[in-house]
Amino acid sequence: MAPIRVVIEDIEPQVDGGSAAVRRVSGEEVKVEVRIFTDGHDQIDGALLFRFAKSNAWQTTPLLPLGNDLWQARFTVRELGQYEYTVCAWVDAARSWQRDFKKRFAAAQETEVDFVLGAQHAVALALRAPKVDARRLTEWANALTDAKRGREERAALAASAILSDYAHRYPDPQLVLRHEPPLKVEVERERARFSTWYELFPRSTSAMPGVHGTFADCEARLAYVAAMGFDVLYLPPIHPIGVTERKGPNNHIAAAADDVGSPWAIGADAGGHKAVHPQLGTLDDFRRLLTRTEELGMEIALDLAFQCSPDHPYVHEHPEWFLHRPDGSIQYAENPPKKYQDIYPFNFASDAWRELWVELKSIVEYWMAEGVRIFRVDNPHTKPFAFWEWLIAEVRQTRPDVIFLAEAFTRPAAMYRLAKLGFGQSYNYFAWRNTKSELSEYFTELTTAPLSEFFRPNLWPNTPDILTEYLQFGGRAAFMIRLVLAATLGASYGIYGPAFELMEHNAREPGSEEYLDSEKYQLRHWNLERPDSLCDFIARVNGIRREHAPLQTNSDLKFHRIDNDSLLAYSKTNAERSEALLIVVNLDPQHLQAGWVELDLRAIDVVAEQSFQVHDLLSGTRYLWQGARNYVALDPQHAPGHIFRIRHHVRSERDFDYFT
Amino acid sequence: MAPIRVVIEDIEPQVDGGSAAVRRVSGEEVKVEVRIFTDGHDQIDGALLFRFAKSNAWQTTPLLPLGNDLWQARFTVRELGQYEYTVCAWVDAARSWQRDFKKRFAAAQETEVDFVLGAQHAVALALRAPKVDARRLTEWANALTDAKRGREERAALAASAILSDYAHRYPDPQLVLRHEPPLKVEVERERARFSTWYELFPRSTSAMPGVHGTFADCEARLAYVAAMGFDVLYLPPIHPIGVTERKGPNNHIAAAADDVGSPWAIGADAGGHKAVHPQLGTLDDFRRLLTRTEELGMEIALDLAFQCSPDHPYVHEHPEWFLHRPDGSIQYAENPPKKYQDIYPFNFASDAWRELWVELKSIVEYWMAEGVRIFRVDNPHTKPFAFWEWLIAEVRQTRPDVIFLAEAFTRPAAMYRLAKLGFGQSYNYFAWRNTKSELSEYFTELTTAPLSEFFRPNLWPNTPDILTEYLQFGGRAAFMIRLVLAATLGASYGIYGPAFELMEHNAREPGSEEYLDSEKYQLRHWNLERPDSLCDFIARVNGIRREHAPLQTNSDLKFHRIDNDSLLAYSKTNAERSEALLIVVNLDPQHLQAGWVELDLRAIDVVAEQSFQVHDLLSGTRYLWQGARNYVALDPQHAPGHIFRIRHHVRSERDFDYFT
């Protein structure tokens, strides 16, 4: 046989030429587009092949032409784990014949020989078809060349779908090109896409000021967190804390005897990464906390901080897992000239790397066995990429419902690499994107391919490490603005509380993003009853997120023009486009800002002539708008923004009053 | 050893993930950019590797960091044929140590142990270094740990380039990641990039009206063509023309006895693709024409039209190379309902495809043996892609100076595919891009990656098949405008003459792009002495192309804003940026158009405050401009456009007068 004539190019979606997987959650679609074409004028045909990777059987669905050699097909992923997909294409001689036949017949040309050719195509198909279909094809071929039948009748037969349908089903395998190797989709559960996180330090949950909080205190706090509408409760490390070189309040070098230390200095006499800190309670206490969290519709995310305090049992049990200096000391963490003597990093390149990797995996498995399904990974970019790729693949092999969030505040290439190799969610630069151009550029990048195909941002306006200038100096409005932005720009977002809802804004020193009296180094007691607390506002925003599908996805984010640089306007729709939201935020926490928004009406599915209602889900107010240009004014002392639901079919001003 | 830690991503340039080659001409640079990074904070290093594919030895050049994990290196290609390049990268422990040492020393920290560590790095390097370098490294290590030396002296040693230089030269091979397989560069001679084509029908070159022209007549025409500044003379097929089903003037079905037929209906009793048409002369006549053309600094491009007239010797010698219909007839070319009974296409998928392919290759080799080095391929998109890929690779294996131009007026995917698999130049959509937005969009696409890396457009304002509406109705100015556009937007362009310079503009019928009394079917006699001929204007434009490097490349094309949609402004510079041209064209052949151009001054290397001279190379006029906004007025009856050379260093109006 001569070489295959059809060409397959530019399959989308595709990450790094197929070496990394596209990410989806269960129930989502993969819309595949591909350029297929051949030389000359022959008809071509093609199919999308897909399968859950653990199953053997490929499912197929026809590719449909979009024009200009671009073809499309879709499939929906359901199972958690890996799917594969690829494309095949072929030159279709039978359909080429059919197309040409119709033109010849329409031009009243002689077609007797063409009937014979058509019959030959059918006979060739019949040889590849199962019995029943083969019989139908043979009958069709006989009828086509039956001189007793009228020319019109045979022409109608020739043009019928019988031939083209079978041609699609039984292409000549020698003409079929298949793209190899297949491309991959990594499928996670829905929470990998849509989640609302709350971080708290369990040791700061005691009702009594100055008393070390426990898992039981934490349990008592759950209802408060759930009432605000969060669904993931993230706890900093809950393990025994080292004593040697322990840091005091505000990261002072010398800790006093009763200083509690940093939870990230993991390991002490009481144990390491598989133990719980005695002051928090017992493993049973933790188990009860887990259960109670689930009962409230939330789940717990644990912190994976793969590093040790000098007192960690690993340090004497496995000295080979650490780097030793020529003077015999163990290499502590450093960012010269800064020294972190309370932290020993693992040496991932030691000769005993295999044993180390296996042990670290066993830590994850230990907490998985306790029922934990979400891990927030501390500084993954300071451990080898190959380690994470291996660890996450191993875990997801047996438990594909486990989600990993990468805390990699580093340069984009490394941040994105971690997402490619397995992290289902990622911290990102949101905290430092404040202006209209910063936000619109960054979120356009995040929500369009290639990034949108594998990188799921989790937006945090604050963390225990990050108190931005904007929050330090913007007052209450700044916190509300950043919350609305996080909650509506990202399908996943989180806050570090109660610092956030209580608007904690004092930095350790000028120019620092560290909190004064940070919980990282000391207990804090929070007055949750403060009348200015943002907890009701947060509950309202999270309620809107739960009720409105566009806020549960990062697809179809579209920025709209607005003639005031302090106002940001963007719309979101859900995949089915059953609903559209328009969000307008005043980025200036100090002043009222007003302007004219110029809507891209197609993005929100509004017909140009039609008037439509915008219903602010935050305030409950409704406005009747018409056309692209509409006026917005936002006073940050009253409202940080609008979260408008677009309501169509408002036909007259009179209807407006009756509209609910 | 633990897995390699460094990551290599996004190597550019790259075509289709490396499956196709990047195209360059001899003497050009390949600027390679790549993202390399690792986990953590270690220093990394990397190198670009390249080689002429036929040589065994790789050459290396260091990658230099551009910031944000992007690194760059360049190499220049000289040999014709294929080059390979790739990138390797590694974590550099020695330089990491050196960087950290400097910080520790600057912070006045204890460094005695660090000296020992540095010495260990040097000893490890010495084990991989040749003797001389190993000795220097050992000496350096000894000095570093020599307690008799002062701390300052040893610190200076520690920071010296000795260690970093050797670290770059002798990386630990176990840590080196190398991108595989290497990427490819296809290197052609300069004319593949910069060429100026003239197409003529030899049979229309007789001095006597009504007499069939010959190679000898053609020879007499050479000086005329050379004087206009062309360097490629492209001849439609010069082979014997079929008699059966021959077409008459204006493509009439029935030819009269003395009708000359279409040169693309190849093959008759006198021979096929390896013979010359007896009415044109002998093979010796053709050889003389070749020689004479070369003497004038031009070369001949032959037409490769792989199809046969029914009288071609192949038809009876190799009936197996054609498709036979059930009634025993050979399948002629068709585009139903249109029939081309005078043309038999080859059946590239016949069982005898291998023999057919080899024979077709022998046709190319036959004319190569006569000295032909450029082939214009007729309708390559109607033959299998695999055939061209094989044919061109085979030819270039022995004669990498051969250039193929693809005449594939088809959809973009197929057009671009042909360039990827070997065609060095391509016809394109230029003829139908007339408006400012059409031209600026299309040429921005053509001159930026990925297209610019493999697709070299050859711009034809007309061909024997294409007489655009713009030329039919735009008068003399239209021809001048399209010539200036072709000659300045493309490093390669061509015209079909003398139809072009004599402004032949009558279509066969309304709505048709076919010429009335087309030379494709009949002899024409052209009056080259007509006073309105554009030949002097063309000579002027081609002269400018020869003298100004920016017009010899497609790189750095930049469109500038101008507040009149009938005016198009664009600049070009050469790779070295030693010269910048600004071209302004009036796209309206009927009316004077004026407007303000708003220059992107960086694109033409002008400093904002500086005044500069624009020197119109077409008219010789000079203007003193300042800043971005400048006024242009163009009357198409006098000048289709300006080709401004930007002249800097005009410091005052006074200087202006003295400037030459």
mmCIF file of C-alpha atoms in Angstrom, chain A residues 203 212 241-243 246-250 252-262 277 279 521-523:
data_model
loop_
_atom_site.group_PDB
_atom_site.id
_atom_site.type_symbol
_atom_site.label_atom_id
_atom_site.label_comp_id
_atom_site.label_asym_id
_atom_site.label_seq_id
_atom_site.Cartn_x
_atom_site.Cartn_y
_atom_site.Cartn_z
ATOM 1 C CA ARG A 203 -4.106 25.991 68.888
ATOM 2 C CA HIS A 212 -3.501 26.280 74.093
ATOM 3 C CA ILE A 241 6.795 20.622 67.355
ATOM 4 C CA GLY A 242 10.559 20.590 67.832
ATOM 5 C CA VAL A 243 12.206 22.172 70.838
ATOM 6 C CA ARG A 246 12.571 26.771 68.512
ATOM 7 C CA LYS A 247 11.554 30.278 67.426
ATOM 8 C CA GLY A 248 9.783 32.675 69.784
ATOM 9 C CA PRO A 249 7.029 35.209 69.030
ATOM 10 C CA ASN A 250 7.606 37.280 65.922
ATOM 11 C CA HIS A 252 12.664 35.727 67.550
ATOM 12 C CA ILE A 253 15.690 33.482 67.671
ATOM 13 C CA ALA A 254 15.452 32.562 71.311
ATOM 14 C CA ALA A 255 12.187 31.027 72.445
ATOM 15 C CA ALA A 256 11.090 31.202 76.045
ATOM 16 C CA ALA A 257 10.257 28.000 77.864
ATOM 17 C CA ASP A 258 6.527 28.349 77.291
ATOM 18 C CA ASP A 259 6.694 29.517 73.665
ATOM 19 C CA VAL A 260 4.711 27.221 71.419
ATOM 20 C CA GLY A 261 7.022 27.244 68.378
ATOM 21 C CA SER A 262 6.202 26.978 64.680
ATOM 22 C CA HIS A 277 0.988 17.307 68.764
ATOM 23 C CA GLN A 279 -1.094 19.756 73.254
ATOM 24 C CA TYR A 521 4.905 31.548 66.468
ATOM 25 C CA GLN A 522 2.384 32.166 69.243
ATOM 26 C CA LEU A 523 -1.186 31.597 70.368
#
